[in-house]
Backbone as a chain_set.jsonl record, in Angstrom:
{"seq": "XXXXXXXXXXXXXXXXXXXXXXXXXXXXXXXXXXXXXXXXXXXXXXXXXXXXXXXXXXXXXXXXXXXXXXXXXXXXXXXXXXXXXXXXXXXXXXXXXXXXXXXXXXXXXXXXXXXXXXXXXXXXXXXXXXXXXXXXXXXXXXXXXXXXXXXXXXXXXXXXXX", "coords": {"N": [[-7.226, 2.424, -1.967], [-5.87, 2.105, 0.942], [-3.182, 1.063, 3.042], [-0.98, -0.788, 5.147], [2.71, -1.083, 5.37], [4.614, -3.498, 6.412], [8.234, -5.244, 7.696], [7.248, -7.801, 8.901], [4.408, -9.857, 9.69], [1.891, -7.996, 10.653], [-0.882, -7.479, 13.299], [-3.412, -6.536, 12.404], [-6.261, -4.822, 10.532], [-6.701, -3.185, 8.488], [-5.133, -3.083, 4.692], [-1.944, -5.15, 3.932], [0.905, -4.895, 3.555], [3.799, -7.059, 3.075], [7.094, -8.511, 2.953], [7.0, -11.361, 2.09], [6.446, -14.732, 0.664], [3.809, -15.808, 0.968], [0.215, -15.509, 0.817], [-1.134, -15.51, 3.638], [-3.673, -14.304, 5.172], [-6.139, -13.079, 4.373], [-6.063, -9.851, 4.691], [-3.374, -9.452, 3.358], [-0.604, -8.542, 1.993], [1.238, -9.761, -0.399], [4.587, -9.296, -1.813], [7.117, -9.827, -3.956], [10.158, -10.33, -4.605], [12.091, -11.041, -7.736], [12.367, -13.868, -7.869], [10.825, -16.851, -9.253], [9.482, -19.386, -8.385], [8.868, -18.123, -5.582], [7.45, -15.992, -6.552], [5.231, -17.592, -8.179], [4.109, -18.822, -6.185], [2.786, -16.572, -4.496], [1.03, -15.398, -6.136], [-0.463, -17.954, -6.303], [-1.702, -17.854, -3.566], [-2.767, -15.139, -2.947], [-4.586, -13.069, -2.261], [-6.4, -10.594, -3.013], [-4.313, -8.804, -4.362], [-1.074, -9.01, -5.331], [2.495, -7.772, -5.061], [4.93, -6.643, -6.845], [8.726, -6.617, -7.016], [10.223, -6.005, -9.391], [12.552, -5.728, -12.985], [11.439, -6.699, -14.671], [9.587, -6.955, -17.703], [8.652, -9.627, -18.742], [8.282, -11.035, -16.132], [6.056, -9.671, -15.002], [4.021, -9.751, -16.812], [3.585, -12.488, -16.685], [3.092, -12.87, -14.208], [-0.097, -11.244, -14.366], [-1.002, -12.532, -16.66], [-1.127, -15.35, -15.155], [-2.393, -14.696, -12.665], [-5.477, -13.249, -13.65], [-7.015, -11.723, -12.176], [-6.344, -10.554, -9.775], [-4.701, -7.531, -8.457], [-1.578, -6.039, -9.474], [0.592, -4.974, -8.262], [3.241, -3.061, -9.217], [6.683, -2.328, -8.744], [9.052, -0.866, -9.651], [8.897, -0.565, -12.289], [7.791, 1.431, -14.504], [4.485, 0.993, -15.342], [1.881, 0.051, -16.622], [-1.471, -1.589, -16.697], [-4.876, -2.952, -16.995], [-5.251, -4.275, -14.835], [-3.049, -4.022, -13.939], [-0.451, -1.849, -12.085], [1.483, 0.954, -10.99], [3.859, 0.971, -8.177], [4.578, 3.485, -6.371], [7.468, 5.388, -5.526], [7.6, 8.518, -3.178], [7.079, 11.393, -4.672], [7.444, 11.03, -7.327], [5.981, 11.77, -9.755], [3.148, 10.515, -10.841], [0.304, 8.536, -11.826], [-0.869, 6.212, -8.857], [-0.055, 3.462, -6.936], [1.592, 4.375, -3.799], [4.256, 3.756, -1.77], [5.21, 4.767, 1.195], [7.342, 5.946, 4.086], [7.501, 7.794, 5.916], [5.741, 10.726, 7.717], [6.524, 12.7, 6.441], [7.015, 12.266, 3.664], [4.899, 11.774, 3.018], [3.552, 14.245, 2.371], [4.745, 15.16, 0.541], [3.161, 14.013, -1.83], [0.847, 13.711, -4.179], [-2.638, 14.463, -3.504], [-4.381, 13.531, -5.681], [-3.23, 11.847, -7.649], [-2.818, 9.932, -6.324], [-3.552, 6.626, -6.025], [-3.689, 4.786, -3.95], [-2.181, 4.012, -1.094], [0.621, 2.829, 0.321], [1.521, 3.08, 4.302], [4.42, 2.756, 5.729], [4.689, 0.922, 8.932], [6.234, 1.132, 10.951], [5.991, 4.007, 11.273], [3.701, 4.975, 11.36], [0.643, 5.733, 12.919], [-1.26, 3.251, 13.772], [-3.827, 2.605, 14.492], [-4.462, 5.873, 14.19], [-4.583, 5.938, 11.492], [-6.859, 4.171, 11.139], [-8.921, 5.394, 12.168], [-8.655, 8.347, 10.587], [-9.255, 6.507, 7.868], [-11.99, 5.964, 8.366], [-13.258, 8.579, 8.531], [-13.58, 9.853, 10.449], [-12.32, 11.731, 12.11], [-10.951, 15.296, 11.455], [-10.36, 17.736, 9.757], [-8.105, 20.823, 10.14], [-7.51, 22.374, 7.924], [-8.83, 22.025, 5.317], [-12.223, 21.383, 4.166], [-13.493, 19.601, 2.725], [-11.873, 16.972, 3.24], [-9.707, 14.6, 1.586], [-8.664, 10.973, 2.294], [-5.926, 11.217, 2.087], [-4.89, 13.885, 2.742], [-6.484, 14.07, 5.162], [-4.563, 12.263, 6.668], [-2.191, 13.561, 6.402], [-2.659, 16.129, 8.117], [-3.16, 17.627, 10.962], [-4.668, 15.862, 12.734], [-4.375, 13.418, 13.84], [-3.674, 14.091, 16.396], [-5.78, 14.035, 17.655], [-6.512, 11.475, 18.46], [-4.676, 10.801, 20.183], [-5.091, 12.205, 22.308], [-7.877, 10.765, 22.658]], "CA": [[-6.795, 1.513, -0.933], [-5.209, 2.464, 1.917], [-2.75, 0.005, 3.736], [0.108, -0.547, 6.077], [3.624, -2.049, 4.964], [5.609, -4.242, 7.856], [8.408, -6.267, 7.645], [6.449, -9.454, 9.077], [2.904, -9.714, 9.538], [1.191, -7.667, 12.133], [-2.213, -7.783, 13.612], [-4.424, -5.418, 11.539], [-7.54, -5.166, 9.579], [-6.15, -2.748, 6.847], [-4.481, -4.254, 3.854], [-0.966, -5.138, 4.764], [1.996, -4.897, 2.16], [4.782, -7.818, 3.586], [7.783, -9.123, 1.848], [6.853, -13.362, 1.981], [5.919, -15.702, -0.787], [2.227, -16.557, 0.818], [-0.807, -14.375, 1.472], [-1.343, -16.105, 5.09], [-4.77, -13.679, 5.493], [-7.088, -12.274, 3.283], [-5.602, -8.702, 4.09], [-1.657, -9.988, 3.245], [-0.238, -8.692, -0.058], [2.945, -10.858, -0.668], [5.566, -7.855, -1.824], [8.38, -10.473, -4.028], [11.501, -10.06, -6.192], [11.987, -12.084, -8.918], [12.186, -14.593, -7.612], [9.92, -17.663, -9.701], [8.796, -20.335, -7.119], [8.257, -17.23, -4.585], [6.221, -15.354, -7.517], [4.41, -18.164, -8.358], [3.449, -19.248, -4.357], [2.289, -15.354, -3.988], [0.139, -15.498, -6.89], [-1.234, -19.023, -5.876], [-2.396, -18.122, -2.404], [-3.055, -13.78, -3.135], [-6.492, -12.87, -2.727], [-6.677, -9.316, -3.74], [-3.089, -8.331, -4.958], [0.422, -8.98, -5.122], [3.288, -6.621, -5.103], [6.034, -7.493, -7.509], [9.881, -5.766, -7.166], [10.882, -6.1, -10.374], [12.713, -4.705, -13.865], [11.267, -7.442, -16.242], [8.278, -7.152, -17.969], [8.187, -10.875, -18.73], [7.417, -11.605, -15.205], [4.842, -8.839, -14.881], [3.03, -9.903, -17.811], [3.274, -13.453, -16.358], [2.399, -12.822, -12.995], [-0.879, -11.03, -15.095], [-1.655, -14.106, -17.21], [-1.348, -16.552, -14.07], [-3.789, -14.232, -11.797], [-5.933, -11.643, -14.237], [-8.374, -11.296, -11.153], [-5.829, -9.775, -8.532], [-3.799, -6.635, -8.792], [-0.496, -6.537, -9.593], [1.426, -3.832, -7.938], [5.068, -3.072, -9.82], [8.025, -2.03, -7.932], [10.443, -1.097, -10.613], [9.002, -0.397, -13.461], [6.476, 2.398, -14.626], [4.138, -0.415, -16.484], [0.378, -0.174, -15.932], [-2.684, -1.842, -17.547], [-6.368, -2.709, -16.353], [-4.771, -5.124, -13.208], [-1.209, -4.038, -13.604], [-0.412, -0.233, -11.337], [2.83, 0.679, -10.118], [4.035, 1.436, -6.462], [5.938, 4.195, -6.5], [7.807, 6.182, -3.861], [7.023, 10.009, -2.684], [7.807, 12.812, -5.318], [6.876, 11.114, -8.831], [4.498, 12.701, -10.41], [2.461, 9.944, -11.777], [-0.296, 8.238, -10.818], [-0.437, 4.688, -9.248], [0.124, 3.446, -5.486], [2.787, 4.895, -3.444], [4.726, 3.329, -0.771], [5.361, 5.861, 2.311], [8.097, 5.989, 4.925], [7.32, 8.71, 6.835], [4.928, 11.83, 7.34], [7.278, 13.925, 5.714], [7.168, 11.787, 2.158], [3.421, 11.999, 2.917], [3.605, 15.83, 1.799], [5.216, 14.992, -1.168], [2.492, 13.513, -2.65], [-0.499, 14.68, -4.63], [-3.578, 13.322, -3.284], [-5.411, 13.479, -6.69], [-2.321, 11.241, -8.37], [-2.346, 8.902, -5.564], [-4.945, 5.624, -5.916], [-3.42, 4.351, -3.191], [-0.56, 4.107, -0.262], [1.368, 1.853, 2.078], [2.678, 3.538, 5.021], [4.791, 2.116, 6.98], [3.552, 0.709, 10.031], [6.96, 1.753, 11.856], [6.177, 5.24, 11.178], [2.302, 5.47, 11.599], [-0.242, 4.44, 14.151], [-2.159, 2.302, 12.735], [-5.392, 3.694, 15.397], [-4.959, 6.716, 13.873], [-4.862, 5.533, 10.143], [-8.016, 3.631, 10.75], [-9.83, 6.337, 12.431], [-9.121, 8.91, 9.079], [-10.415, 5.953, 6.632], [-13.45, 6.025, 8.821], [-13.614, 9.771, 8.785], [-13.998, 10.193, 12.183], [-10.849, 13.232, 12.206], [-12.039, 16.24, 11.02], [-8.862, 18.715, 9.813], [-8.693, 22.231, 10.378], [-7.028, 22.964, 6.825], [-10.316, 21.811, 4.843], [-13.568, 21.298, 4.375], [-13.618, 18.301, 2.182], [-10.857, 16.795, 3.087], [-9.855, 12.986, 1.204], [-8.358, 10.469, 3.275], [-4.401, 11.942, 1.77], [-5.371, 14.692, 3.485], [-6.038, 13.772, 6.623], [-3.13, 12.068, 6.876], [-1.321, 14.505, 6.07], [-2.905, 17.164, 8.458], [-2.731, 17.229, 12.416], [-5.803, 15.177, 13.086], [-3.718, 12.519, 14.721], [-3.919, 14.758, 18.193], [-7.323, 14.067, 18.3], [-6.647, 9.759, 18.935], [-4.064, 10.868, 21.278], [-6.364, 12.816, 23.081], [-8.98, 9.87, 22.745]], "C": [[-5.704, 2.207, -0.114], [-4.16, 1.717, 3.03], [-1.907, 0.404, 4.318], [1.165, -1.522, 5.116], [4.685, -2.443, 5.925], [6.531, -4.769, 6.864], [7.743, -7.693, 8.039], [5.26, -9.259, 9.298], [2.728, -9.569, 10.834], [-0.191, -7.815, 12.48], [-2.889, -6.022, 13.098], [-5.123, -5.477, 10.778], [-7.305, -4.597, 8.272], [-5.136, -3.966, 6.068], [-2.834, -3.959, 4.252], [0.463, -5.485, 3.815], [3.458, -5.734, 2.888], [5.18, -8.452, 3.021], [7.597, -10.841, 2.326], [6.048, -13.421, 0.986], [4.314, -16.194, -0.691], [1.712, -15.735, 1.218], [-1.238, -15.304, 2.745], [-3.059, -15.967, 5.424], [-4.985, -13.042, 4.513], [-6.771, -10.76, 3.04], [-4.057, -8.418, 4.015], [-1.74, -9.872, 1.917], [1.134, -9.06, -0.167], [3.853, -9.312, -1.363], [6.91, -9.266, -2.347], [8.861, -10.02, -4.85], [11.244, -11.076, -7.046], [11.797, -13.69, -9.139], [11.3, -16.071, -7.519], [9.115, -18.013, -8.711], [8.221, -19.161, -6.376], [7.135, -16.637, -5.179], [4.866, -16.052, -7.748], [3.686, -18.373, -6.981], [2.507, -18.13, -4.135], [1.087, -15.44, -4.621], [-0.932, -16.382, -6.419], [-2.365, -18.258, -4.842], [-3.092, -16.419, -2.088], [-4.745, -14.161, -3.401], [-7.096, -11.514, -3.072], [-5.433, -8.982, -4.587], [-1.857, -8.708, -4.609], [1.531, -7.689, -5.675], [4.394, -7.516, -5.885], [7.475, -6.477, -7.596], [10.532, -6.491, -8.405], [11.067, -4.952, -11.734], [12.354, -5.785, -15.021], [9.936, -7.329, -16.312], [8.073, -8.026, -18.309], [7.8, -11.273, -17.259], [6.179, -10.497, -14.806], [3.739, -9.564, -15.625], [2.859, -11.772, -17.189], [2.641, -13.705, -15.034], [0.558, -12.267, -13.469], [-1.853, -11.998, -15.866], [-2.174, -15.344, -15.917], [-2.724, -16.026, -13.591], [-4.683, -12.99, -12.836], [-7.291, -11.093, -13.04], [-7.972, -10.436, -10.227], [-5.342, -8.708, -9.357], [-2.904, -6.558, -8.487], [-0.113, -4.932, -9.208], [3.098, -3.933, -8.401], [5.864, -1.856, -9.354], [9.293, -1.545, -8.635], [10.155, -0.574, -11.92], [7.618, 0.296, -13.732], [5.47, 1.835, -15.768], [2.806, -0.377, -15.704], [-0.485, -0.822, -16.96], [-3.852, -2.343, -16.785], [-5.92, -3.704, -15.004], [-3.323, -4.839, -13.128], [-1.277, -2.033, -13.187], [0.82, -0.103, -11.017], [2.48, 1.031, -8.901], [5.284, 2.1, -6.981], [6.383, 4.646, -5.571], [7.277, 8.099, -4.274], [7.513, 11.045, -3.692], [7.555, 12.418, -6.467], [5.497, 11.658, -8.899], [3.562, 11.895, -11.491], [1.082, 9.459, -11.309], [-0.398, 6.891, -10.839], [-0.472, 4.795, -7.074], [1.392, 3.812, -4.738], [2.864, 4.059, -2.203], [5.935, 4.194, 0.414], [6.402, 5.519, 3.092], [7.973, 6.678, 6.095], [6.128, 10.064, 6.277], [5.15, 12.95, 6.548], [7.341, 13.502, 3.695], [5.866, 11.667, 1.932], [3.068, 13.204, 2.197], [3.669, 16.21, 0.738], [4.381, 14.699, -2.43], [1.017, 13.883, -2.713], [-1.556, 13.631, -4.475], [-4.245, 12.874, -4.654], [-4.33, 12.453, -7.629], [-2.322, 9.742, -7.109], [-3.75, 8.087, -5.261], [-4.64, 5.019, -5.068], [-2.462, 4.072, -2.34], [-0.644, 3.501, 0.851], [1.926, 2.452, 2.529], [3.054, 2.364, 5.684], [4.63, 2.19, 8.368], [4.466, 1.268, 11.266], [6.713, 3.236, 12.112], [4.621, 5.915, 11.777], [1.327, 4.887, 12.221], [-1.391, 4.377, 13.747], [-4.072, 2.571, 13.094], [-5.719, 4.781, 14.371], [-5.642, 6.786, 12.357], [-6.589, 5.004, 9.862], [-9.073, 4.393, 10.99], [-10.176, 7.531, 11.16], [-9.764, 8.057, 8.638], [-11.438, 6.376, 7.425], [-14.43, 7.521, 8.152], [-13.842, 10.195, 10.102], [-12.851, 11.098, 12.564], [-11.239, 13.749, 11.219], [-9.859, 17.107, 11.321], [-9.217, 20.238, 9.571], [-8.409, 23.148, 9.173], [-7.564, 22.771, 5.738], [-11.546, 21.139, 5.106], [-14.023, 20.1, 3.858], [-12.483, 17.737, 2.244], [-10.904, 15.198, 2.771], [-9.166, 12.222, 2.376], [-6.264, 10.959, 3.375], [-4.399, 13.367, 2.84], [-5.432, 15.209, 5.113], [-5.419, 13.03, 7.306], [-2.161, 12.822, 7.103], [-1.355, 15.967, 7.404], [-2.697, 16.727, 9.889], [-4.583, 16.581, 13.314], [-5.389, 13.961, 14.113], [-3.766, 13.29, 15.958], [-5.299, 13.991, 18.407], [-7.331, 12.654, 18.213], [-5.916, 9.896, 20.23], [-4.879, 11.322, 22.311], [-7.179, 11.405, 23.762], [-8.367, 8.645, 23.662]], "O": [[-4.758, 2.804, -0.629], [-4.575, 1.95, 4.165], [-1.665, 1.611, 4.359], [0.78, -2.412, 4.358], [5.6, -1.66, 6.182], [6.255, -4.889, 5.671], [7.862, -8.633, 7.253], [4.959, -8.102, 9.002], [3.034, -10.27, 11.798], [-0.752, -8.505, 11.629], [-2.736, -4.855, 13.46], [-4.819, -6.329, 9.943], [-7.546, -5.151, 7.199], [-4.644, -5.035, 6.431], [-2.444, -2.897, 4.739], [0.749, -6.658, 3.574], [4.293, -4.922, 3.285], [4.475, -9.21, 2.356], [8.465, -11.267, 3.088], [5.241, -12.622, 0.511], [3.651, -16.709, -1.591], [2.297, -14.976, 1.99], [-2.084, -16.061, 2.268], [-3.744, -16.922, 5.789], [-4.149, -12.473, 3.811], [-6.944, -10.211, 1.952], [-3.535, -7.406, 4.482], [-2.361, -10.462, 1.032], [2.045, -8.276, 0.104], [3.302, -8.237, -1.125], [7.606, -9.733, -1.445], [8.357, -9.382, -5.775], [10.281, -11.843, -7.03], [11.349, -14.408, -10.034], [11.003, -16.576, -6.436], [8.248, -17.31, -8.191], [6.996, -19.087, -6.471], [6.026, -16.641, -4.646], [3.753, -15.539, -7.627], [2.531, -17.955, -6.895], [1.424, -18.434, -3.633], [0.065, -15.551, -3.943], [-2.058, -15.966, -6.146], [-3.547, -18.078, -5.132], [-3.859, -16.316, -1.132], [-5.533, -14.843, -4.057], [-8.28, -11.429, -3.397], [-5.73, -8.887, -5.778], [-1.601, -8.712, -3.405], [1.28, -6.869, -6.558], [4.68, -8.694, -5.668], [7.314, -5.478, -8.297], [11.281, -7.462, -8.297], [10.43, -3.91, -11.884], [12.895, -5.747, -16.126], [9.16, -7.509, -15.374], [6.864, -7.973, -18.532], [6.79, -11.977, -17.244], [5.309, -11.008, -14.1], [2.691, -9.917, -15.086], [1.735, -12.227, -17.401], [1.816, -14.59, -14.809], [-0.251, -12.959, -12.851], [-3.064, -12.172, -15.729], [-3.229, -15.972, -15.832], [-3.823, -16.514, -13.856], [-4.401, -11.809, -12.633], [-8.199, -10.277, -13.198], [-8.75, -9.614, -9.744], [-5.414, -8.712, -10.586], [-2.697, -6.851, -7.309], [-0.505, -3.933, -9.811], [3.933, -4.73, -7.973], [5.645, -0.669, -9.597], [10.422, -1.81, -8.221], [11.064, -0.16, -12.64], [6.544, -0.13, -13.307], [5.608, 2.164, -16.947], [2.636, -0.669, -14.52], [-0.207, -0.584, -18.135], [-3.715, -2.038, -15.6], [-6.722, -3.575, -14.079], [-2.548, -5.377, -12.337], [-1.924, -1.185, -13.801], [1.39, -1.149, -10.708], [1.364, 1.323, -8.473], [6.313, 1.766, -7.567], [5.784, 4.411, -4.521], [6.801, 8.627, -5.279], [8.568, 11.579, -3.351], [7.315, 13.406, -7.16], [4.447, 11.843, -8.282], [3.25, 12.313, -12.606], [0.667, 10.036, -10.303], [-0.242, 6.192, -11.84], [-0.755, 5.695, -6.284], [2.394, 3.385, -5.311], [1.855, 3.67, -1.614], [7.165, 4.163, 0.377], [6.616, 4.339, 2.814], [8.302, 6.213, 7.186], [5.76, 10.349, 5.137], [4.401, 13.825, 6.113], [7.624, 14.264, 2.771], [5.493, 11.462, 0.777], [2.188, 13.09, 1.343], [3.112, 17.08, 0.069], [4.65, 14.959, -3.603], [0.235, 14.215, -1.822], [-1.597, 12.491, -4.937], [-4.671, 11.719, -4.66], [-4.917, 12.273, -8.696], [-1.738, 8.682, -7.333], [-4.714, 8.492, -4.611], [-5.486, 4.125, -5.046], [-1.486, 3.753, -3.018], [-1.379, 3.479, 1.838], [2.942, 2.835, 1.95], [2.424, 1.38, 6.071], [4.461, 3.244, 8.982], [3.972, 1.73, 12.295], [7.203, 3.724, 13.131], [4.444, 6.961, 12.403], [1.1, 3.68, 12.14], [-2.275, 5.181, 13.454], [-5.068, 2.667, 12.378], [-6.788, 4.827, 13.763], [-6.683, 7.345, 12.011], [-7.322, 5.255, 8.906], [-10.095, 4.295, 10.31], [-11.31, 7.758, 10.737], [-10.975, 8.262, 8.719], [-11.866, 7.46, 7.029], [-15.54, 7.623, 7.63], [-14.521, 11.174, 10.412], [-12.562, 10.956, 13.752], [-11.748, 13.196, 10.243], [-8.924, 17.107, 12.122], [-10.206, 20.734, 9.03], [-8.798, 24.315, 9.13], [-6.935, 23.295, 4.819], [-11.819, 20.462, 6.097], [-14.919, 19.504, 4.456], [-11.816, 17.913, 1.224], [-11.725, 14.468, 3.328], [-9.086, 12.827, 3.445], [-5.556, 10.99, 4.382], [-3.555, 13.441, 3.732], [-4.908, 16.049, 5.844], [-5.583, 12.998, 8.526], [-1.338, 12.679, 8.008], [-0.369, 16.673, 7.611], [-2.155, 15.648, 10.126], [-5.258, 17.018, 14.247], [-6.093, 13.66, 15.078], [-4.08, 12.439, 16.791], [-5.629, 13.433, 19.453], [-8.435, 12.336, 17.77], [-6.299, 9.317, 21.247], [-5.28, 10.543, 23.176], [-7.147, 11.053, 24.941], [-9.068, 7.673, 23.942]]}, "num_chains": 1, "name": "protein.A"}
């Protein structure tokens, strides 16, 4: 999975990593702290995954029990099982979903460790993002290149261009 992460909810078809208590749209992953009532609301109305910033594994494992259908992204704590993954940031060396800042923390990270990443939407245009998933950018630094990849590479000219 490949998504964007805003502060508030923007207009986009990728999945969309935003800190509020309700999934609004089908591609809205709630992103809360500890925060019960908010946890619980996210859960309620989540239709693929919620993001959880936390250091307790009682609400992991409860957010888990409530929804075992979505995926639980953890913010805090290196805690995985068959719906539970973390989100990590740029430079661990584990594997799990990462949450991006810039093209430069893009670099950092090993495509073959990385099941998935939110950039931020301030940082990356969102055209170009959707054009890699497609495949439709073609990079000049391989031949098979994954979608980490061409992110990573200078394929973005070629939307500007377009």
């Amino acid at each position: 999975m490949i998504g964007l992460y805003a502060e508030k909810i923007i207009r986009t078809d990728l999945p969309l990593l935003v800190p509020i208590c309700e999934a609004v749209k089908p591609n809205v992953i709630p992103y809360v702290d500890d925060d019960l009532a908010c946890l619980v609301e996210a859960l309620r109305s989540a239709y693929s995954a919620v993001a959880l910033r936390t250091k307790n594994k009682v609400a992991v494992r409860l957010a888990a029990e409530i929804r075992p259908d979505v995926l639980i992204l953890v913010d805090g704590l290196a805690i995985r099982g068959r719906r539970v993954k973390p989100l990590l940031r740029p430079g661990a060396a584990a594997r799990g979903y990462y949450l991006v800042e810039s093209r430069e923390e893009l670099r950092r990270i090993d495509g073959a460790l990385a099941e998935g990443l939110f950039l931020n939407a301030d940082s990356f245009d969102q055209t170009w993002v959707e054009e890699a998933l497609r495949g439709r950018l073609k990079c000049d630094g391989c031949s098979t290149c994954g979608p980490v990849d061409l992110l990573v590479c200078n394929a973005y000219r070629e939307v500007e261009v377009v």
